[in-house]
C-alpha positions as semicolon CSV with decimal commas, in nm:
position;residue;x (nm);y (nm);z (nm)
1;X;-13,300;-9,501;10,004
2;X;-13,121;-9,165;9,973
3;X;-12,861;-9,170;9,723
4;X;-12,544;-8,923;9,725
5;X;-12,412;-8,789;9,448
6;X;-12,041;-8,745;9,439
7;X;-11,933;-8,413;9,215
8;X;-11,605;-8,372;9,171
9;X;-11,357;-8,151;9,309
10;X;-11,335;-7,836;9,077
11;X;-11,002;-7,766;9,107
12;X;-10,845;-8,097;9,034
13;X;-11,087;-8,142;8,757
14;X;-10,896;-7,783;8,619
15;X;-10,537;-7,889;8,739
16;X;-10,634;-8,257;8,506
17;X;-10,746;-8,034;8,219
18;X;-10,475;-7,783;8,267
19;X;-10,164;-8,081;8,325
20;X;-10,319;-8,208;7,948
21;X;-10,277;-7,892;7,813
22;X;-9,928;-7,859;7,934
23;X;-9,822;-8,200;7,835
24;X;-9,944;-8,198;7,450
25;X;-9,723;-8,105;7,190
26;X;-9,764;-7,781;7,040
27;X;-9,796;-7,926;6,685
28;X;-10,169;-7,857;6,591
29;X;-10,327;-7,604;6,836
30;X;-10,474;-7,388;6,557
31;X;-10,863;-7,315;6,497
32;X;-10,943;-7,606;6,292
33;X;-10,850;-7,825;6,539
34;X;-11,030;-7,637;6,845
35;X;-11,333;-7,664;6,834
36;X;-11,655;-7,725;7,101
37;X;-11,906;-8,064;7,085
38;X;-12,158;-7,832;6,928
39;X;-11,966;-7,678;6,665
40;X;-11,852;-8,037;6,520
41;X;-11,986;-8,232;6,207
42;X;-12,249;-8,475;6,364
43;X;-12,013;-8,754;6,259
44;X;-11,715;-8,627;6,478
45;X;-11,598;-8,844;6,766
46;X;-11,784;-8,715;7,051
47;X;-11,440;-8,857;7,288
48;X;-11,210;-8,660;7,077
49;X;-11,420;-8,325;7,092
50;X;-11,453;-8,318;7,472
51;X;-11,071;-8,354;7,473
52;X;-11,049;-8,045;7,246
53;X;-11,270;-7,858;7,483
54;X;-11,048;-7,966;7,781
55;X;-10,790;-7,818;7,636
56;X;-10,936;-7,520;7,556
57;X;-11,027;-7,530;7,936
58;X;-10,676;-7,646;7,974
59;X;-10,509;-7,288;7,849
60;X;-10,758;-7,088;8,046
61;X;-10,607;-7,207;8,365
62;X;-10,282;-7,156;8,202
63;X;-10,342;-6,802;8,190
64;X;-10,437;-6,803;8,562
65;X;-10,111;-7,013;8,667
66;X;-9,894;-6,771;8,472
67;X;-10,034;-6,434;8,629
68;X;-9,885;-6,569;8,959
69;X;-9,559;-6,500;9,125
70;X;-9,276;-6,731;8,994
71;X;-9,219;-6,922;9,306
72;X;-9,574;-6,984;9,382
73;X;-9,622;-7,076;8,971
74;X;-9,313;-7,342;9,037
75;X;-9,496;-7,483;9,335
76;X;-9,822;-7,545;9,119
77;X;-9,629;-7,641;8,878
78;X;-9,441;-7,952;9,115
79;X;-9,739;-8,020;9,206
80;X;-9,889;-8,169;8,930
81;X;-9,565;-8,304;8,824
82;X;-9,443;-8,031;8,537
83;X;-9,192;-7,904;8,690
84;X;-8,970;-8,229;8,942
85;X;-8,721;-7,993;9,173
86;X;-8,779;-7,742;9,355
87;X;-8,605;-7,466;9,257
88;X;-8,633;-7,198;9,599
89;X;-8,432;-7,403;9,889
90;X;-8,495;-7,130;10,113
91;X;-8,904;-7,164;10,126
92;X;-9,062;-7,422;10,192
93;X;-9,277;-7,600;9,955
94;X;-9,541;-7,746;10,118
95;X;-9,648;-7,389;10,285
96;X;-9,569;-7,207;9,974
97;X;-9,808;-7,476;9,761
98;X;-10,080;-7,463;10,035
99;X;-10,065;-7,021;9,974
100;X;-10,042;-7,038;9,543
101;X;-10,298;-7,303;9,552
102;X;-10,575;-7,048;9,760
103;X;-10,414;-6,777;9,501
104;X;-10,540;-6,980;9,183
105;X;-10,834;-7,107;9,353
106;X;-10,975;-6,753;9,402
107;X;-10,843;-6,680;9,041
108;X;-11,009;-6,990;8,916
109;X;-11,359;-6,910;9,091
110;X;-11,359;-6,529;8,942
111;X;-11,261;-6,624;8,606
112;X;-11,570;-6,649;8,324
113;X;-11,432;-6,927;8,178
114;X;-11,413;-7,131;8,490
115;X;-11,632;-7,036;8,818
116;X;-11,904;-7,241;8,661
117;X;-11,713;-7,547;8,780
118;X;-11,785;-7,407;9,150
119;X;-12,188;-7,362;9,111
């Protein structure tokens, strides 16, 4: 019996991490509070350093989302439900999301921080 293993798509795994990011409050972003699994006390909370680290992961796509054009930035952005209208009635969104989301894609597969996701 062959067994299949399903791996995720990488770029909705980013656009999760990166729709976190967007949605938590900037109230405590600073360096004591970011930090990686492996740089915790051994008595951390393993769940609540892997969310740290997604949003770490989280503003590395941001960076990537914000280096695009603005329309093609506000598609991404309706797309994962940031942003609800559509602000350019005279484009279409559905062809303008389909052309930002190859633009971020190839962003997101050259970038250090995230091509690993593609291997």
């Amino acid at each position: 019996m062959q067994s299949t293993i399903n791996k995720p798509d990488p770029y909705t795994m980013l656009m999760a991490c990166w729709g976190d990011y967007m949605r938590v409050p900037n109230l405590d972003l600073g360096g004591r509070g970011m930090k990686l699994v492996g740089d915790a006390p051994p008595d951390a909370n393993v769940h609540e350093a892997q969310y740290i680290a997604d949003l770490k992961l989280g503003e590395c796509v941001n960076a990537m989302v914000d280096s695009l054009p603005m329309r093609d930035r506000w598609a991404i952005y309706k797309s994962q439900g940031i942003a609800s209208a559509w602000r350019y009635p005279n484009a279409n969104y559905e062809s303008v999301l389909l052309e930002a989301r190859d633009e971020l894609e190839k962003k997101l597969r050259n970038n250090v921080a995230t091509r690993l996701y593609w291997a």
